[in-house]
Coordinates of C-alpha atoms in Angstrom, one line a residue:
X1 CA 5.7 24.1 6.9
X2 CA 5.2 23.4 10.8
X3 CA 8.1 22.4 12.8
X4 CA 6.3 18.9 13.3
X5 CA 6.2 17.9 9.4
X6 CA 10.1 19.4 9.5
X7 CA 11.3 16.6 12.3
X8 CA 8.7 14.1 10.6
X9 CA 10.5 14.5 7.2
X10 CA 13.8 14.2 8.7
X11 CA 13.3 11.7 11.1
X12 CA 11.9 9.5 7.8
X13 CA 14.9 10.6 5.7
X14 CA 17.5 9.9 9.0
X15 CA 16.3 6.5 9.6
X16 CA 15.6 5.3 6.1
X17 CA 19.7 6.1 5.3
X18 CA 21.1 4.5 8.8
X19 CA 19.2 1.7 8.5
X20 CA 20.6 1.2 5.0
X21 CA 23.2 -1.2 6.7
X22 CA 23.0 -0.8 10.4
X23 CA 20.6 -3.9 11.1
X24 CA 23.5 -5.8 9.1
X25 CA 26.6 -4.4 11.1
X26 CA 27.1 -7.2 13.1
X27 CA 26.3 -10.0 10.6
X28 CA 29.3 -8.3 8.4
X29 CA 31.5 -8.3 11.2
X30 CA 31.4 -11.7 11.4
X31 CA 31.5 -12.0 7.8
X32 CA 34.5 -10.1 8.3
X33 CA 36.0 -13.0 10.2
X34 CA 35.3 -11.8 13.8
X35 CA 34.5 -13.5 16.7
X36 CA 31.0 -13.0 18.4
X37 CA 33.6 -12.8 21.7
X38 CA 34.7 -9.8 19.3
X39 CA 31.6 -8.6 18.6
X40 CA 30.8 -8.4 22.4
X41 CA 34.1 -6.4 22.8
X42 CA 32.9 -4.2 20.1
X43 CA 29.5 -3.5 21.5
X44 CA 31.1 -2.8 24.9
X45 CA 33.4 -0.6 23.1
X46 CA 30.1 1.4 21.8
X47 CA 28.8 2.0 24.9
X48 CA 31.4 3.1 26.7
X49 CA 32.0 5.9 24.3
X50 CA 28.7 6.7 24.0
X51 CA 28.4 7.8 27.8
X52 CA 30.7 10.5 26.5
X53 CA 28.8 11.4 23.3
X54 CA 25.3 11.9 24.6
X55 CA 26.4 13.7 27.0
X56 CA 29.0 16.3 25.0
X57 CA 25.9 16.0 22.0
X58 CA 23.3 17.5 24.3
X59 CA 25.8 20.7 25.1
X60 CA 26.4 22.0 21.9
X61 CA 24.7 23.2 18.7
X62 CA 22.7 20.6 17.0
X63 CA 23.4 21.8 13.7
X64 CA 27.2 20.8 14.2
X65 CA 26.6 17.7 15.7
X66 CA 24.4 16.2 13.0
X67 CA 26.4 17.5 10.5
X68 CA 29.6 15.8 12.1
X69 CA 27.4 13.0 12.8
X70 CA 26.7 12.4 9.5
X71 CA 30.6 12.5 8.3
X72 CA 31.4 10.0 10.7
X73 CA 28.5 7.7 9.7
X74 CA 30.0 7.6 5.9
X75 CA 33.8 7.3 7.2
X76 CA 32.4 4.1 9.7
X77 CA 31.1 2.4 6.4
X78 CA 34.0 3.6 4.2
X79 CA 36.1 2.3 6.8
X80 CA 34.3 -1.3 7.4
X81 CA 34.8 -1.8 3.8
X82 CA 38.4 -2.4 4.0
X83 CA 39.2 -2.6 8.0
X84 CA 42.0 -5.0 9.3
X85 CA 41.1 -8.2 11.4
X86 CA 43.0 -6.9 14.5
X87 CA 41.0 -5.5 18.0
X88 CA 42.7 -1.9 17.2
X89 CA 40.3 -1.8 14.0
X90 CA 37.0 -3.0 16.0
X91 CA 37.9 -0.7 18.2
X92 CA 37.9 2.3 15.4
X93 CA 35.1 1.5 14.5
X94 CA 33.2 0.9 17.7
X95 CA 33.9 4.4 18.3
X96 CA 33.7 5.7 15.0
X97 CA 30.1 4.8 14.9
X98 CA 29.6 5.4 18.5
X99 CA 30.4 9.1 17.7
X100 CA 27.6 9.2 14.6
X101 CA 25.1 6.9 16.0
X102 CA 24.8 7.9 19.7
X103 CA 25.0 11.8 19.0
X104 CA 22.3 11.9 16.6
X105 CA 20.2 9.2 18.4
X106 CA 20.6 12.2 21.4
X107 CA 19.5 14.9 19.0
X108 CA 16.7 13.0 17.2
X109 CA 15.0 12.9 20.9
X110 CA 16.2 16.6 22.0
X111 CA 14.4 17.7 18.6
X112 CA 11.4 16.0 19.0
X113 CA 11.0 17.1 22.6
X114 CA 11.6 20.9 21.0
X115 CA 10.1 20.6 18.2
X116 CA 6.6 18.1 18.8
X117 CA 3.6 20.1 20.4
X118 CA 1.1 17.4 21.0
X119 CA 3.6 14.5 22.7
X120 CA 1.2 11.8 23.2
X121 CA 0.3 11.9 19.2
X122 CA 3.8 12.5 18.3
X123 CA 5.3 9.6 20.1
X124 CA 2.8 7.0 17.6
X125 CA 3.7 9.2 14.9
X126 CA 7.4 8.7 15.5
X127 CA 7.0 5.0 16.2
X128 CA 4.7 5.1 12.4
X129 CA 7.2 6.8 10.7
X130 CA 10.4 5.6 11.8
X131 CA 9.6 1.7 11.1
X132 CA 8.1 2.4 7.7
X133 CA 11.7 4.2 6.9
X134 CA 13.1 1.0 8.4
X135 CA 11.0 -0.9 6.4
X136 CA 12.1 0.6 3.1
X137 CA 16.2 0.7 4.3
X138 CA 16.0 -2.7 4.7
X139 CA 14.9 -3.7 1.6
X140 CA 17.2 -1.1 -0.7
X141 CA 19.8 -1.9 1.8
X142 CA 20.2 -5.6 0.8
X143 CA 19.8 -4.8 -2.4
X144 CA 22.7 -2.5 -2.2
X145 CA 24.6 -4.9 -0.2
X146 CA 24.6 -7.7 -2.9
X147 CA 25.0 -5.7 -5.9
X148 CA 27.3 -2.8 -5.5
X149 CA 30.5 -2.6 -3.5
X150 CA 30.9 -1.4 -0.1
X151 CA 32.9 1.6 -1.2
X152 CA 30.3 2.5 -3.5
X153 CA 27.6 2.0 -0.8
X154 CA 29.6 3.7 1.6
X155 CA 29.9 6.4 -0.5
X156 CA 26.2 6.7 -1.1
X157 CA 25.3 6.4 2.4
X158 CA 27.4 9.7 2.9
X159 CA 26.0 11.5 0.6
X160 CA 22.1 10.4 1.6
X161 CA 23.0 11.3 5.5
X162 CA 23.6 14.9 4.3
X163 CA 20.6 14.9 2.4
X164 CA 18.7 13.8 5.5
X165 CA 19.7 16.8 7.4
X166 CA 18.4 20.0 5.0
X167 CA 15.0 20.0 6.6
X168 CA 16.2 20.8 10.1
X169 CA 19.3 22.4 9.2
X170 CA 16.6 25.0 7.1
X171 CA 15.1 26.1 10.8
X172 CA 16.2 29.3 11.0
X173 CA 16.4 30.8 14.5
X174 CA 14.7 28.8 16.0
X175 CA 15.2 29.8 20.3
X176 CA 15.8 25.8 21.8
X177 CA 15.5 26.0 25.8
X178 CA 19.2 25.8 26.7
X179 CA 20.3 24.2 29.6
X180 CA 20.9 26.4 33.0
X181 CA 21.3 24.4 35.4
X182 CA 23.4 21.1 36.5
X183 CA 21.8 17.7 36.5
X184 CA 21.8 17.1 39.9
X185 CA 18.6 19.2 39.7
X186 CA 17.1 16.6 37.2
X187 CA 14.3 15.1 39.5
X188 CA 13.3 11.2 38.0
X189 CA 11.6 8.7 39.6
X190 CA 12.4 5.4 41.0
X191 CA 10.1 3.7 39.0
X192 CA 11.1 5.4 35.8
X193 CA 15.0 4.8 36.1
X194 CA 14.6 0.6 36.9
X195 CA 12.6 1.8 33.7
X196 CA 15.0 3.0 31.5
X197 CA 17.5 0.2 33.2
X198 CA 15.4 -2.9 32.3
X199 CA 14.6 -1.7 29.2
X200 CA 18.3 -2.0 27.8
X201 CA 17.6 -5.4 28.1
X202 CA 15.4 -4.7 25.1
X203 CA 17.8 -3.2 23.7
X204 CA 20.9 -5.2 23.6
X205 CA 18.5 -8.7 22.4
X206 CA 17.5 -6.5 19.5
X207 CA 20.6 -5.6 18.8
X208 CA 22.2 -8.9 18.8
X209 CA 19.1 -10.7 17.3
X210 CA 20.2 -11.0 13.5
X211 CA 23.5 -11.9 14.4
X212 CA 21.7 -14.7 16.3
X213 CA 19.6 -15.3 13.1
X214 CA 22.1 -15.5 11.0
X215 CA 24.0 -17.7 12.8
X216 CA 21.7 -20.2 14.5
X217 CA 18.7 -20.0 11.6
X218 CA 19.7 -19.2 8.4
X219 CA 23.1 -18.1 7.8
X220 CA 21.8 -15.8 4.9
X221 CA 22.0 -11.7 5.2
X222 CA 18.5 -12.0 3.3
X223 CA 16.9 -13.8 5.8
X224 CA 18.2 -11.2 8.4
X225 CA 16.1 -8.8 5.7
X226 CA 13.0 -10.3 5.4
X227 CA 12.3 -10.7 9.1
X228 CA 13.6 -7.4 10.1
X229 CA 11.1 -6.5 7.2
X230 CA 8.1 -8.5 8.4
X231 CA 8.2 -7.5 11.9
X232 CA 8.1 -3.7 11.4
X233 CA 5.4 -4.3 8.8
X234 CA 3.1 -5.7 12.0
X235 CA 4.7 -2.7 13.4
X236 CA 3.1 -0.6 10.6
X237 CA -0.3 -2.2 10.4
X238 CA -1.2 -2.8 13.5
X239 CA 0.4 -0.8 16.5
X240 CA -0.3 2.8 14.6
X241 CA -4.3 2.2 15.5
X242 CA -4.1 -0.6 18.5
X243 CA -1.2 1.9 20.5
X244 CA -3.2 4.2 21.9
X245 CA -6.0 1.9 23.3
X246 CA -3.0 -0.3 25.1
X247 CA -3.8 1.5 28.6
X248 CA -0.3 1.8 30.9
X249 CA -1.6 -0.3 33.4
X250 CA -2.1 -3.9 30.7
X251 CA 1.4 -2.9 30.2
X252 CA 3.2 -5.7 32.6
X253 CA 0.9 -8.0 30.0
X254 CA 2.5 -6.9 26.9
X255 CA 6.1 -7.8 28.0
X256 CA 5.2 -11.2 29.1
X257 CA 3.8 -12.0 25.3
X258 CA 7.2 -9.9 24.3
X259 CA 9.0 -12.5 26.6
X260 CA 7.1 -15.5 25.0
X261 CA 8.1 -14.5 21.6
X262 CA 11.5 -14.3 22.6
X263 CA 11.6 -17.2 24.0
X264 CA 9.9 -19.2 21.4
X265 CA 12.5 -17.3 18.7
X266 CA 15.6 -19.3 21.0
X267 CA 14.1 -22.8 20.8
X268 CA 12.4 -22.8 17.3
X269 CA 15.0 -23.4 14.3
X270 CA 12.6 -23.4 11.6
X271 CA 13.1 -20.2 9.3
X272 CA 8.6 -20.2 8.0
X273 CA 7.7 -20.6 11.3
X274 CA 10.2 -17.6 12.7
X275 CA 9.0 -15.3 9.6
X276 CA 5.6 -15.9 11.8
X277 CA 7.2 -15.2 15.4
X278 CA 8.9 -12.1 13.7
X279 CA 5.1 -10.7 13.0
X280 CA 4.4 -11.1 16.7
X281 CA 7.4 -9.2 18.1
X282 CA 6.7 -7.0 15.6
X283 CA 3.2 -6.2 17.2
X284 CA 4.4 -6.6 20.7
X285 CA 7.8 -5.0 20.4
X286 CA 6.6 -1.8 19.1
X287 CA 3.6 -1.3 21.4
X288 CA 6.2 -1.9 24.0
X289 CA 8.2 1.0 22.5
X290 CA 5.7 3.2 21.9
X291 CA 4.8 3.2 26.0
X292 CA 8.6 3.3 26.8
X293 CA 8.8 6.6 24.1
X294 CA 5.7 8.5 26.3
X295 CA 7.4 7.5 29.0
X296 CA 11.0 9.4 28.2
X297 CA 9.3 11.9 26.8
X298 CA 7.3 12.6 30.3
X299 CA 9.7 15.2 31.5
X300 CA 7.8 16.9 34.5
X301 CA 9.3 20.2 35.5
X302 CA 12.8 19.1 34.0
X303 CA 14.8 21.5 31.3
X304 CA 14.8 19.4 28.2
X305 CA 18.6 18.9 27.4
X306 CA 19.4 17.9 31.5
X307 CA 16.9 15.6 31.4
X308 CA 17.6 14.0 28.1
X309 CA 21.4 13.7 29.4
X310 CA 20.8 12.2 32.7
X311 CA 18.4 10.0 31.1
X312 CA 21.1 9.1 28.3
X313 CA 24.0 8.5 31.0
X314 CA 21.3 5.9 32.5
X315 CA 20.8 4.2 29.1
X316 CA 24.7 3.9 28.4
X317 CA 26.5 3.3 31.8
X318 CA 23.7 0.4 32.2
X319 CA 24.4 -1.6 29.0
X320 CA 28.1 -0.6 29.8
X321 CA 28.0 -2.9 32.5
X322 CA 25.8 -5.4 31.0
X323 CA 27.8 -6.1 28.1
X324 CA 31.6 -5.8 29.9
X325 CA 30.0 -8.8 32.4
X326 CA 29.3 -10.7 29.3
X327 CA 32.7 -9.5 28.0
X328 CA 34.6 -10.5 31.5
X329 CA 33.0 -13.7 31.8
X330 CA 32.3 -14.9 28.2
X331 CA 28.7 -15.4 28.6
X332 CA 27.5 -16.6 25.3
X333 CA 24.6 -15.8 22.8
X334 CA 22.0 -17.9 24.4
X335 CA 22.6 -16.8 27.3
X336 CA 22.7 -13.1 26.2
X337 CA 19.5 -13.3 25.2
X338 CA 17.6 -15.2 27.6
X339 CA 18.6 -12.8 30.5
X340 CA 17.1 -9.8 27.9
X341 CA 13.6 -12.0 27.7
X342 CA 14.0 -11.8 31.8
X343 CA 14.8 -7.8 31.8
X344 CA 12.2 -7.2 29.2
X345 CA 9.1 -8.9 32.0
X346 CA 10.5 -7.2 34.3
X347 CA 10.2 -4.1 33.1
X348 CA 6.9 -4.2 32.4
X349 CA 6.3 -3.8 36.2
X350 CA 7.6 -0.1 36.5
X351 CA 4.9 1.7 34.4
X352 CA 2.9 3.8 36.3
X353 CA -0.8 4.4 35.2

């Protein structure tokens, strides 16, 4: 079997058992009895610790760090099962599943960079098969929410991360390109780091988006389901044969309709008509990722593990600020999210052809 078909088996099996529950984390927090103030806190927390993950996750063996990654991800579930409503148990478990998230996030992307031959068809294969794992998660994942106990869940999410991890773990020998040098060699450029900046923006909207749904549309876990269902069915369908005709340069284009979506998702309460919206991000969002994928995977004459790390420390120190403003001054939801609609136009102006 070709190294290719090893990651594309474990990146389906990796995904499909995180996503199990992680699009629901939030939404059971505050099931829990949190605040979303709390929430914030807790998202801060993840960041922050995740500067220090990525970074310790791209110096050592991969082996150990999926393998410890996947331990942690069944102890953070385990754990939210029964946690305490007091900041010292968000905090656990901020960095509980900072630790398993963030490190195997880091080596998902160190493995494909090692591992992919052809980049440009890899990065639409990754975006294909990662969001018809999601797909699938999401829809055993409620099911497992609402008829078997989160211990029990917990338990089987441990035992499915393992399972995940026997098609790379089976590379034997395989020579990675280690690291020599320090990252102050790791040459970027402007453009591409207000890049990778703006595009947390992205990032931390998703993120808080079915919290938002759940609390502003439908105050239903299943309703969080279905659209994160329907919008990486568009995702499916459509961007696997329209990606690769969107040229860089009509880029700027597709973040505008991303940031009409978005904006249209704030002001509309109706649930059908949202279930609509949710097939237009779905389109929009994932053509937007699979441009901001080809463009992290561009190294140019960079080692592989430096320039994953630097590129990490950008992603992690810049939602680490974003999210301890919103912390500091209590910025709320709405808010939140209408400054990611602004980060996510913006960044559609730091593409290059």
């Amino acid at each position: 079997m070709s190294k290719s078909k090893i990651y594309h088996i474990f990146l389906f099996l990796s995904t499909f058992t995180r996503g199990l529950v992680e699009v629901f984390s939030l939404v059971l927090l505050y099931q829990k009895g949190f605040s979303v103030a709390n929430i914030f806190f807790f998202l801060f927390i993840m960041y922050v610790v995740g500067i220090l993950v990525n970074y310790i996750s791209l110096k050592i063996s991969y082996r150990i760090v999926l393998i410890v990654s996947s331990i942690l991800f069944g102890i953070s579930f385990f754990y939210l099962s029964f946690m305490n409503m007091t900041i010292f148990s968000l905090v656990l478990l901020a960095v509980l599943l900072a630790c398993s998230n963030y490190s195997y996030h880091a080596i998902r992307h160190l493995l494909a960079l090692e591992l992919l031959e052809d980049r440009e068809q890899s990065t639409r294969g990754i975006v294909f098969i990662t969001y018809l794992a999601v797909i699938v998660s999401s829809l055993v994942g409620i099911y497992l929410i609402d008829k078997l106990s989160f211990i029990v869940t917990s338990f089987i999410i441990f035992i499915l991360s393992f399972l995940a991890l026997i098609p790379v773990l089976k590379l034997n020998h395989y020579d990675f390109h280690h690291s020599i040098g320090s990252l102050t060699s790791v040459k970027i450029e402007k453009d591409k780091v207000i890049f990778s900046i703006l595009e947390q923006f992205k990032v931390i909207f998703l993120e808080v988006q079915p919290l938002f749904l759940y609390l502003y549309v439908d105050q239903s876990i299943y309703y969080v389901s279905i659209f994160n269902v329907i919008a990486n069915l568009a995702s499916l369908i459509v961007v696997y044969f329209l990606a690769k005709r969107i040229r860089k340069k009509y880029f700027k284009y597709i973040c505008f309709l991303l940031g009409g979506v978005f904006l249209l998702k704030l002001n509309i309460k109706s649930g059908i008509i949202l279930l609509g919206l949710a097939f237009l991000e779905g389109i929009f969002i994932k053509v937007y990722e699979n441009v901001s994928l080809g463009n992290l995977y561009s190294l140019g004459n960079n080692s592989i593990q430096e320039y994953l790390i630097v590129e990490e420390l950008i992603f992690f120190i810049s939602k680490s600020i974003m999210m301890g403003i919103v912390c500091l001054f209590h910025i709320n939801i709405y808010i939140v999210m209408y400054i990611g609609i602004v980060g996510v136009i913006l960044s559609g102006f730091f593409i290059r052809e």
